[in-house]
CSV table of C-alpha atoms in Angstrom, one decimal:
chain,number,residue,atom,x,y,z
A,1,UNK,CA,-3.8,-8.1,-20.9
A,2,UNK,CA,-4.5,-5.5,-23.9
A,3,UNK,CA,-2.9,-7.6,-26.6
A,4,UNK,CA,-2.2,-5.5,-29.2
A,5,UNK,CA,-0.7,-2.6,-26.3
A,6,UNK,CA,1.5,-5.7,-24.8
A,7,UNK,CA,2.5,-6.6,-28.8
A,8,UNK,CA,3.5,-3.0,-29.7
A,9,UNK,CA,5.2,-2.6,-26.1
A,10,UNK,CA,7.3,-5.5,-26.2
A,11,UNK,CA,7.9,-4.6,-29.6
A,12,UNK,CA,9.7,-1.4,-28.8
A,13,UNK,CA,11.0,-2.9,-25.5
A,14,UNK,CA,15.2,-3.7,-25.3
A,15,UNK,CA,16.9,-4.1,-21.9
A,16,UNK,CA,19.1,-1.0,-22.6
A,17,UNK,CA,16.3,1.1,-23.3
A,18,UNK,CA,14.9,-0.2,-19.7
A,19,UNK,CA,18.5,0.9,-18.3
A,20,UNK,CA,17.8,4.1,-19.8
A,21,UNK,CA,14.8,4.6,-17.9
A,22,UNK,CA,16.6,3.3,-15.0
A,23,UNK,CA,19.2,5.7,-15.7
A,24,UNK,CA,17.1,8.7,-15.6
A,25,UNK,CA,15.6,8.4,-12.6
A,26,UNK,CA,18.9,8.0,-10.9
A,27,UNK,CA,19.9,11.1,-12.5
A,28,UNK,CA,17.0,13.5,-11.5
A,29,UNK,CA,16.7,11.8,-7.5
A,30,UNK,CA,20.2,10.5,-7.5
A,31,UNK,CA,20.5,6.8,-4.9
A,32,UNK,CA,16.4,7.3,-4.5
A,33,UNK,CA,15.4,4.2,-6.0
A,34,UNK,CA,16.1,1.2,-3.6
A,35,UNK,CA,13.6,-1.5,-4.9
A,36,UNK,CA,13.1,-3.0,-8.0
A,37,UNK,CA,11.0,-1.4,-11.2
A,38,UNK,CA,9.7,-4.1,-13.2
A,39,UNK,CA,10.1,-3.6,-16.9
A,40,UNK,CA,6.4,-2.9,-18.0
A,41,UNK,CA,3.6,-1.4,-16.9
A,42,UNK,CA,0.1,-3.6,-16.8
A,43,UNK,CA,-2.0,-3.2,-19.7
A,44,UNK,CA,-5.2,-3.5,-17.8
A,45,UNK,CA,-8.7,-4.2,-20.2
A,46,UNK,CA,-11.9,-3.0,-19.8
A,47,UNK,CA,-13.7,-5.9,-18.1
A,48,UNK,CA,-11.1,-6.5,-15.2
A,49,UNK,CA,-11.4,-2.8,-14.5
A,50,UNK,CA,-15.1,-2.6,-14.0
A,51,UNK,CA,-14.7,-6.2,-11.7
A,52,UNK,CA,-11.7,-4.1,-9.8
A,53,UNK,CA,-14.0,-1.3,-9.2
A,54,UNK,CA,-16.8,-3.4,-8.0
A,55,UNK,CA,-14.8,-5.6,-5.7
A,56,UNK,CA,-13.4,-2.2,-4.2
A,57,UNK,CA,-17.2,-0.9,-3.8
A,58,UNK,CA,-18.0,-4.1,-2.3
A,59,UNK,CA,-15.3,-4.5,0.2
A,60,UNK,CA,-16.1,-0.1,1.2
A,61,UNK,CA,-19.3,-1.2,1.6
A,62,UNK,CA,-18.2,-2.9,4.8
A,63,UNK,CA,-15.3,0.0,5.6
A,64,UNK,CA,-18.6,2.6,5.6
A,65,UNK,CA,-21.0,0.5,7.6
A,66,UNK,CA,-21.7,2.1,10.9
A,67,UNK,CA,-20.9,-1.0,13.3
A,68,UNK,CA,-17.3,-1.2,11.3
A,69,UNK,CA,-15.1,0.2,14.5
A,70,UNK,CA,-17.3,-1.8,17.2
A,71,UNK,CA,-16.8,-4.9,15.3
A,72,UNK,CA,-12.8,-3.7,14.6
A,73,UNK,CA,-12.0,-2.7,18.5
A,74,UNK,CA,-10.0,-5.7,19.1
A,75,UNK,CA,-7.6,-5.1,16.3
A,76,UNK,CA,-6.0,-1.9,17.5
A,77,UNK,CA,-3.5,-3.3,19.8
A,78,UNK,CA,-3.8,-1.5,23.8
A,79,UNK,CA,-0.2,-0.7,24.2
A,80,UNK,CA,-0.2,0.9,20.8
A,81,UNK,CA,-3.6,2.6,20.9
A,82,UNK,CA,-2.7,6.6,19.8
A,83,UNK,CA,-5.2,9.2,20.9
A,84,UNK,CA,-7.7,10.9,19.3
A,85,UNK,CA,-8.9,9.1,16.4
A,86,UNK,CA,-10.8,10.1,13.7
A,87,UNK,CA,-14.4,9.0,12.2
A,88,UNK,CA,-12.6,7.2,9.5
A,89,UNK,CA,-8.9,6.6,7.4
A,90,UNK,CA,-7.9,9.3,5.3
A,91,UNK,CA,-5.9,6.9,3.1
A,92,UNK,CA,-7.4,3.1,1.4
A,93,UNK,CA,-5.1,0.6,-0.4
A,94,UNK,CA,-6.7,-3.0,-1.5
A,95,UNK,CA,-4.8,-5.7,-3.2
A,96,UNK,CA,-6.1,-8.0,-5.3
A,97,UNK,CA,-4.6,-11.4,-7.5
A,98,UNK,CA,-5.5,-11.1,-11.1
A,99,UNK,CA,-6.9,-14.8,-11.7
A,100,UNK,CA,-9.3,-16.7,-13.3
A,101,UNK,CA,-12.6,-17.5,-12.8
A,102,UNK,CA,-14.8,-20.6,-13.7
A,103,UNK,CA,-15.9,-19.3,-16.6
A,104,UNK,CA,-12.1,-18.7,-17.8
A,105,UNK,CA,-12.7,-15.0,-17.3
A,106,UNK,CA,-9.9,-12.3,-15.6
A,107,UNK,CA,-11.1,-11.6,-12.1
A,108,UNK,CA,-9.6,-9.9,-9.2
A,109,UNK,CA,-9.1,-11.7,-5.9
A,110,UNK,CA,-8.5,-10.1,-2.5
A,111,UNK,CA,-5.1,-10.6,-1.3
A,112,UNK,CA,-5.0,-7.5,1.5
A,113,UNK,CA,-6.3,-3.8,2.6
A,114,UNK,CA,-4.6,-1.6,4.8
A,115,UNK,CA,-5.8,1.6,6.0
A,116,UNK,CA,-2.5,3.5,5.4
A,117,UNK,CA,-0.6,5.3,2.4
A,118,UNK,CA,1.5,4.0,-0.4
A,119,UNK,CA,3.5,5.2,-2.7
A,120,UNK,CA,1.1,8.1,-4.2
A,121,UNK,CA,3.5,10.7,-5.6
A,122,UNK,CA,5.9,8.0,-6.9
A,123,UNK,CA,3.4,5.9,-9.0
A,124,UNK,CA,2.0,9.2,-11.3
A,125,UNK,CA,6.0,9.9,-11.3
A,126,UNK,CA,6.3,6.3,-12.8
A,127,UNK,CA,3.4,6.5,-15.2
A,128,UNK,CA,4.9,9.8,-16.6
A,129,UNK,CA,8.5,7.9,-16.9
A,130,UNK,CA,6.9,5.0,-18.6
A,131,UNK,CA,5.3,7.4,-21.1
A,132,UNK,CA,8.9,8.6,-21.7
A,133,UNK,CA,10.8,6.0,-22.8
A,134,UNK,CA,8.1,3.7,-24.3
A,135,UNK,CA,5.5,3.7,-26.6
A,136,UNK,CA,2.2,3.9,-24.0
A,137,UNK,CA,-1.2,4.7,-26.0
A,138,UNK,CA,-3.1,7.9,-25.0
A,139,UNK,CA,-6.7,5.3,-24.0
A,140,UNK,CA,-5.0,4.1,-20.9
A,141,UNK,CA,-4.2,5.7,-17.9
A,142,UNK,CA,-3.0,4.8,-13.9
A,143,UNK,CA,-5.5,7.5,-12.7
A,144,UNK,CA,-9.5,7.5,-12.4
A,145,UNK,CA,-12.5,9.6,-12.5
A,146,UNK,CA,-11.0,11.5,-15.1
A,147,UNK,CA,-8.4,13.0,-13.3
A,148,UNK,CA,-5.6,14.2,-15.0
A,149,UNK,CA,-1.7,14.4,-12.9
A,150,UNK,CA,-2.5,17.8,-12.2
A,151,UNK,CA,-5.8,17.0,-10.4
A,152,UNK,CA,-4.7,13.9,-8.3
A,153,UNK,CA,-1.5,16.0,-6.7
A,154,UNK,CA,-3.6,18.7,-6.1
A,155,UNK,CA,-6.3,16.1,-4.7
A,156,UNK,CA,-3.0,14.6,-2.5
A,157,UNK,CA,-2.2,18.6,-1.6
A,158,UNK,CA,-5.6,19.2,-0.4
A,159,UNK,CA,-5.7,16.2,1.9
A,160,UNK,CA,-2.2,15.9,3.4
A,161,UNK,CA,-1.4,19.9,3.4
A,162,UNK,CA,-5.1,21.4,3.9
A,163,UNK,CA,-4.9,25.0,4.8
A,164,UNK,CA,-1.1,24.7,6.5
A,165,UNK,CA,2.0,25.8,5.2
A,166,UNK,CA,3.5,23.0,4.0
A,167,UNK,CA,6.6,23.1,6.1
A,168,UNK,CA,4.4,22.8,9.1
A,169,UNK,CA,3.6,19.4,8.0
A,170,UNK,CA,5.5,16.2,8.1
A,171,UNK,CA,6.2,13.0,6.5
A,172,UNK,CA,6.8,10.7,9.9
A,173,UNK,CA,8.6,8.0,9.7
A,174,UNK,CA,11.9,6.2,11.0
A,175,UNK,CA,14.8,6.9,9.9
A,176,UNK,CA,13.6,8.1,6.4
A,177,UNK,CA,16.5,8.1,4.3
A,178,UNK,CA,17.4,4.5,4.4
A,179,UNK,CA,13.7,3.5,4.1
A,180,UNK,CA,13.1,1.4,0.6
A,181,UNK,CA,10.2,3.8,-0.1
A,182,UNK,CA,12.7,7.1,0.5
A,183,UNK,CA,11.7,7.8,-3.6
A,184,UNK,CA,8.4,8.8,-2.5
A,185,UNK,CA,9.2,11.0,0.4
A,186,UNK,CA,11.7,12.8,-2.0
A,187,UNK,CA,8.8,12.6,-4.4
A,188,UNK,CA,6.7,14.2,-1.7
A,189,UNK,CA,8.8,16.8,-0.7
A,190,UNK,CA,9.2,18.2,-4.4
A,191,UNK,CA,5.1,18.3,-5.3
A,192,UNK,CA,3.1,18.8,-1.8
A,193,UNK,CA,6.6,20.7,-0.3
A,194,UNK,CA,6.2,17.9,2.9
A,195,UNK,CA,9.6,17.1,4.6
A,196,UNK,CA,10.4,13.4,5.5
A,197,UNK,CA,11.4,13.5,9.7
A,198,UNK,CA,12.7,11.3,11.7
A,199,UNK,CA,10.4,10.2,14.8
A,200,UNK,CA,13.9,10.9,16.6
A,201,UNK,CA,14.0,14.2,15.3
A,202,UNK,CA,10.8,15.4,16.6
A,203,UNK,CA,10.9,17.5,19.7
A,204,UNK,CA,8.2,19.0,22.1
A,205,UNK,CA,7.8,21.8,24.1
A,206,UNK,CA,4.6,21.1,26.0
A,207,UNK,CA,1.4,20.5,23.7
A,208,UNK,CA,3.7,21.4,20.5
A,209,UNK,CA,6.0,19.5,18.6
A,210,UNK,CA,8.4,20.6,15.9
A,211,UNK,CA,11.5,20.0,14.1
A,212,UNK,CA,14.8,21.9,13.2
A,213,UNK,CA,16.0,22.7,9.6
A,214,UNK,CA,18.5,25.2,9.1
A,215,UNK,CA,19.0,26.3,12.5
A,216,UNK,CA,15.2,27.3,12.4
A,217,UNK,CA,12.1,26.1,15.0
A,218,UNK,CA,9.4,24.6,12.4
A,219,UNK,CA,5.8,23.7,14.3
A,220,UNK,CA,4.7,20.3,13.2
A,221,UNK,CA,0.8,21.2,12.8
A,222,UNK,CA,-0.1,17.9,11.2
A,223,UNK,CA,1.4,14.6,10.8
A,224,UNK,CA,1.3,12.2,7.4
A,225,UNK,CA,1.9,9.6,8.9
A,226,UNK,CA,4.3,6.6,7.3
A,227,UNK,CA,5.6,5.1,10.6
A,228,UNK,CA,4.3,1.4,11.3
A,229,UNK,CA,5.1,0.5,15.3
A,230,UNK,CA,7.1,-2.7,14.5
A,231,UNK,CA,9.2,-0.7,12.9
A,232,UNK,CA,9.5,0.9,16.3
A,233,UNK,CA,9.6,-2.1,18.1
A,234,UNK,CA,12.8,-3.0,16.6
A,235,UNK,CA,14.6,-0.2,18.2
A,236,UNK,CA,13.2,-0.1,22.0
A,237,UNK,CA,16.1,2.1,23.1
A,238,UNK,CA,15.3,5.1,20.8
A,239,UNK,CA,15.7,8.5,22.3
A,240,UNK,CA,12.2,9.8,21.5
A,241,UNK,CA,10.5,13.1,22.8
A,242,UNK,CA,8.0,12.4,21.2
A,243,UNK,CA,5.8,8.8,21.1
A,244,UNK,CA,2.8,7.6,19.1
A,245,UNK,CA,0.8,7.4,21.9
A,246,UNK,CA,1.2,10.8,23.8
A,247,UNK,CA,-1.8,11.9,24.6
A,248,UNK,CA,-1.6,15.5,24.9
A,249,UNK,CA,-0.4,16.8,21.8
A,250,UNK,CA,-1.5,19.9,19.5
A,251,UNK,CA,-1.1,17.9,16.1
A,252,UNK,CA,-3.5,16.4,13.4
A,253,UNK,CA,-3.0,12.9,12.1
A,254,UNK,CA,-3.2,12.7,8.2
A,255,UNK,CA,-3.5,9.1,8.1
A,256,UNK,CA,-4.1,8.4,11.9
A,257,UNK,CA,-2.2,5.3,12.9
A,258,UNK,CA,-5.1,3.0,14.4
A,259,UNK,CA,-7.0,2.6,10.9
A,260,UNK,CA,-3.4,0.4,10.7
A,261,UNK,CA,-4.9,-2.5,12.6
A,262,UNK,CA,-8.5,-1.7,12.0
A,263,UNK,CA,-7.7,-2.0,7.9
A,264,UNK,CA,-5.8,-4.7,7.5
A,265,UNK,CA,-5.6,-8.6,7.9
A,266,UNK,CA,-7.6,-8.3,10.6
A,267,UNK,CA,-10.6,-7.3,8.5
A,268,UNK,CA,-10.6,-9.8,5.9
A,269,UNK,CA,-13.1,-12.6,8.1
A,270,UNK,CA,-15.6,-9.8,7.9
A,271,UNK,CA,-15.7,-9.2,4.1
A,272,UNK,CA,-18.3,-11.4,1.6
A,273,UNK,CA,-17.6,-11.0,-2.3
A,274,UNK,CA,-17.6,-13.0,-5.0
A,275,UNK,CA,-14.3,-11.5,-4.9
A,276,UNK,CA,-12.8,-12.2,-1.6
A,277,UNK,CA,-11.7,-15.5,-0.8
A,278,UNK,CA,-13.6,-17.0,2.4
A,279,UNK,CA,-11.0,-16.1,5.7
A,280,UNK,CA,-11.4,-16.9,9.3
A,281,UNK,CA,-9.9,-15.8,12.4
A,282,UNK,CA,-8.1,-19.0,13.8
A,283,UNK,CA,-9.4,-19.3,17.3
A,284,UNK,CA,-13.0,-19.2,16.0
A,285,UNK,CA,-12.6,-22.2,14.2
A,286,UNK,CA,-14.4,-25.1,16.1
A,287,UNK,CA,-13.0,-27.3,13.2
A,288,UNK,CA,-10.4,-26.8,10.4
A,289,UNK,CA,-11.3,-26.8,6.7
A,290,UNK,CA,-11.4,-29.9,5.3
A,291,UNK,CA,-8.9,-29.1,2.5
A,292,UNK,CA,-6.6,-27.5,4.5
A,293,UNK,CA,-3.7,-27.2,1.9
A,294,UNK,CA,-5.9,-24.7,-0.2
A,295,UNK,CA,-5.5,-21.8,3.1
A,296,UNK,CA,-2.8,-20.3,4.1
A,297,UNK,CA,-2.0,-18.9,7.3
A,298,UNK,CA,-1.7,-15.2,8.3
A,299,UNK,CA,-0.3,-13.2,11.2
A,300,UNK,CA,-2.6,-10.5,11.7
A,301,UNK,CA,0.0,-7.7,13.2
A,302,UNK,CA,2.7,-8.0,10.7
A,303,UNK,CA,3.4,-6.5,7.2
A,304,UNK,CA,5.5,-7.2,3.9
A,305,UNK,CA,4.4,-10.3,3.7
A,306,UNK,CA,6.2,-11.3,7.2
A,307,UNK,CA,5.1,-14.6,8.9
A,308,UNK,CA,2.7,-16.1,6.1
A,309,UNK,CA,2.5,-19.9,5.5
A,310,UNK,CA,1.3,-21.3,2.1
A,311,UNK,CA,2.0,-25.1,3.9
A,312,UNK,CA,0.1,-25.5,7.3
A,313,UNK,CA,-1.2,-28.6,9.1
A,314,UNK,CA,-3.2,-29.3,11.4
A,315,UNK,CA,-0.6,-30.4,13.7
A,316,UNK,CA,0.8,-26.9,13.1
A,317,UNK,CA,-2.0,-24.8,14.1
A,318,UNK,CA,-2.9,-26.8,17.0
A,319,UNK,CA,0.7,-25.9,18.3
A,320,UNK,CA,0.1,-22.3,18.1
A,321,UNK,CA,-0.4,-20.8,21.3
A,322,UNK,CA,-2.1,-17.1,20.6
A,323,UNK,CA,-4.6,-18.2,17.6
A,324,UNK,CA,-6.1,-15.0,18.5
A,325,UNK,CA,-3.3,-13.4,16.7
A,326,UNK,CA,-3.5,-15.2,12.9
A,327,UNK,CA,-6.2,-16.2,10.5
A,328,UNK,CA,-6.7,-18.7,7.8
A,329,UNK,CA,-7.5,-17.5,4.4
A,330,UNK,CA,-8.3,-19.7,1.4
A,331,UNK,CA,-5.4,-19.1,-1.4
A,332,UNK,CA,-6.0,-17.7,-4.8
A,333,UNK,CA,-4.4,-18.8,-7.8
A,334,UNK,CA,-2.7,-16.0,-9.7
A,335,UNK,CA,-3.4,-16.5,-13.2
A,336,UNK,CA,0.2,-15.3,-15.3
A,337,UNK,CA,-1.3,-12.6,-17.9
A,338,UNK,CA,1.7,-10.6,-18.4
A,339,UNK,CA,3.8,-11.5,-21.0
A,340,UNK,CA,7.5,-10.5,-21.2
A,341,UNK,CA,9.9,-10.1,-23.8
A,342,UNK,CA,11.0,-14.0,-23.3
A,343,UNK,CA,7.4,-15.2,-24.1
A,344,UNK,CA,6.8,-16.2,-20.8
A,345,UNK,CA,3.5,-15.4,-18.6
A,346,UNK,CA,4.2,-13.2,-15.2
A,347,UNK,CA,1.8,-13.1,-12.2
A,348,UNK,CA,0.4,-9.7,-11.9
A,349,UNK,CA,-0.9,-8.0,-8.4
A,350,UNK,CA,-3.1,-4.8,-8.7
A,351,UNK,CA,-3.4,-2.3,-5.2
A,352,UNK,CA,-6.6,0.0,-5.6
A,353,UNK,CA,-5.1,3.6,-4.2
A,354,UNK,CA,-7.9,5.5,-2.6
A,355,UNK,CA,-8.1,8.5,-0.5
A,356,UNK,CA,-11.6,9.3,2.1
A,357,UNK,CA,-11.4,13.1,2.3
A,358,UNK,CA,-12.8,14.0,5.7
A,359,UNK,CA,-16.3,14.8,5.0
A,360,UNK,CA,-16.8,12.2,1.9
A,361,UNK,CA,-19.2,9.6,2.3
A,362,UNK,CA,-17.1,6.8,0.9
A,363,UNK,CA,-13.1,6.7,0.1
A,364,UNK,CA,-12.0,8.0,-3.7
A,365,UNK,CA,-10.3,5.8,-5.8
A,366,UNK,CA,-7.4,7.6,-7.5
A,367,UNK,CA,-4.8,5.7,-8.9
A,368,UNK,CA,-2.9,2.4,-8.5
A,369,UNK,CA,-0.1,0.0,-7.9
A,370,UNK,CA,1.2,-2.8,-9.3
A,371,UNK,CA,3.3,-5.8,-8.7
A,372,UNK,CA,4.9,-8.3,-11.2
A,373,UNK,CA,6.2,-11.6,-10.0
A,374,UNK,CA,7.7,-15.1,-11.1
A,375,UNK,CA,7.7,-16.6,-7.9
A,376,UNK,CA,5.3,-18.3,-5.3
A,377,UNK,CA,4.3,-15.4,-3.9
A,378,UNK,CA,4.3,-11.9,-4.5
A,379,UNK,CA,7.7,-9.9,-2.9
A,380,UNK,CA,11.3,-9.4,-3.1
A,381,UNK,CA,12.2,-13.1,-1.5
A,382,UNK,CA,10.5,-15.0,-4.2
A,383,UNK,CA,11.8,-12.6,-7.0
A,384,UNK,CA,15.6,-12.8,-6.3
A,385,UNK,CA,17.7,-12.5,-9.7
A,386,UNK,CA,14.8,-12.2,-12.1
A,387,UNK,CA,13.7,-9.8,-14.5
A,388,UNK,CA,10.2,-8.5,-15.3
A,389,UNK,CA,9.8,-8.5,-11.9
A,390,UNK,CA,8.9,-5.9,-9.3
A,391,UNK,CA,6.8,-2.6,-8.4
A,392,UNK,CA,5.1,-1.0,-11.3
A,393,UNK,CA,1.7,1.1,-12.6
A,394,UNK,CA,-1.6,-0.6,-13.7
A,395,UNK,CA,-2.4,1.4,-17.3
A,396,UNK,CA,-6.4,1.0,-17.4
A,397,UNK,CA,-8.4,1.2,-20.4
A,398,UNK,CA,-11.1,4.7,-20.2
């Protein structure tokens, strides 16, 4: 979206020199890497940036107000309500389509928000690794506020560690290792010094839980929490000490596992921006939208993209039973802006990584994702057997 950075990039780019990259990050966090890095980072100009920022100021706005958990109570789901929740999330990710608007201007268009972590420590990683292998101009970065690598970890350090010995905090999540994310934990482990546990592996004894390493009791004093309960639900006969949802436990939540649901799908109906596409919670429709085949439909308790229909009819949503449980939301058209080395344009999908320190007024914006794709939608499915494809870093102009 830079032209002359994409010209020069491509320039330089070869698929072996891609492989290299590959390559090396294989060698230094050897069988790590378990989804696909697309071949580029996103060259991101001046005036998308300052229309990302403002969608993301407009859509906290509504995260800040101070009606936001009244009006988000029925999101968090009663069986999977955990205990003592905090005044806000301690971790922000919005998506957002890059498209066009009227005017043939580049404009970001809400796809998503969760209130829940991402990939932090792997995407300054992947910047760096970028930087490494190809030629990646000193005027763009992945971070903001003027932060350089050194501040954001130690930004990440100060929220997710605090004042604890790092061993006495955890990465939770189920079964770690074979997660498709496992780069970041090891990524986490090596800069904030946070193991990746197992919820299986946690034990209590009374109010505190802990772990074993090395023969050795650790205290768990707080939790970064990566676990998402239908992750859980998938595995009803796991031998857990410890659950989600005990209520008597000595532990702080980094990332405290309600602002899930109250950050997600289920907030997009209440959101108004020139860049957020209109959304409405299905059983509060007295009448469907006209044009119908410009929504599609959304579960609002599931993730990775699970359960969404771009091709609904009415006949279709009448039949759903629990239309409490989905929304409509009109679809975006992803403009392709990214050019790869074949000549041809690739959608692009840019995630807004914040953090909301516990005594900030509003979440910080610190870095970002990004997502290349070829296909209908955004995600592995729709991206089998293609190239300049995948997970990488937004490079923003300063």
């Amino acid at each position: 979206m830079i032209p002359e950075f994409r010209q020069t990039y491509n320039a330089a780019f070869t698929p072996q020199r891609f492989q290299e990259l590959i390559d090396s990050v294989d060698q230094e966090l050897p069988g790590q890497l378990d989804f696909r890095v697309a071949e580029t980072p996103v060259f991101i100009p001046s005036v998308l940036r300052d229309k990302l920022l403002q969608a993301g100021e407009d859509i906290i706005d509504v995260l800040v107000a101070p009606d936001f958990k009244e009006r988000t109570e029925a999101a968090v789901p009663p069986a999977q309500r955990v205990p003592h929740e905090d005044a806000h999330t301690q971790f922000l990710a919005i998506d957002f389509a890059v498209c066009r608007d009227a005017q043939g201007e580049l404009e970001p268009q809400l796809i998503e928000l969760q209130g829940f972590p991402s990939l932090y420590v792997f995407q300054d990683y992947l910047a760096h690794t970028f930087r490494k292998f190809f030629p990646v101009p000193d005027s763009v970065t992945h971070l903001f506020g003027g932060l350089s690598s050194a501040d954001y970890l130690a930004a990440l350090r100060e929220l997710i560690v605090g004042d604890e010995n790092p061993e006495n905090v955890v990465l939770l999540e189920l079964f770690p290792d074979k997660q498709k994310t496992r780069i970041d934990f090891a990524l986490t482990k090596r800069e904030l010094g946070v193991e990746a546990v197992c919820i299986t592996d946690v034990r209590k004894d009374g109010r505190q839980l802990y772990y074993e390493k090395d023969g050795r009791r650790i205290d768990i004093k707080r939790i970064y929490n990566r676990l998402i309960f239908d992750e859980l639900l998938r595995y009803p006969d796991l031998p857990l000490e410890f659950r989600l949802t005990d209520e008597d436990v000595d532990v702080t939540w980094v990332g405290h596992p309600n602002w899930f649901f109250r950050i997600s799908k289920y907030t997009l109906p209440l959101l108004h921006s020139p860049f957020v596409p209109s959304s409405h919670y299905l059983h509060e429709l007295t009448a469907y939208p006209t044009d119908l085949e410009n929504y599609v439909l959304k579960p609002l308790f599931s993730f990775a993209g699970a359960g969404v229909k771009l091709h609904v009819t009415p006949a279709e949503l009448d039949a759903i039973e629990d239309k409490h449980n989905y929304l409509l939301q009109r679809k975006v058209a992803y403009e392709p802006v990214v050019r790869a080395d074949d000549g041809e344009l690739v959608k692009c999908e840019i995630r807004l990584l914040y953090i909301w320190p516990k005594n900030a007024p509003r979440p910080v914006l610190l870095t970002n994702l990004a997502r290349l794709s070829r296909g209908a939608m955004i995600g592995v499915d729709f991206n089998k057997n293609k190239d300049w494809v995948g997970g990488t870093v937004g490079l923003f102009a300063q």
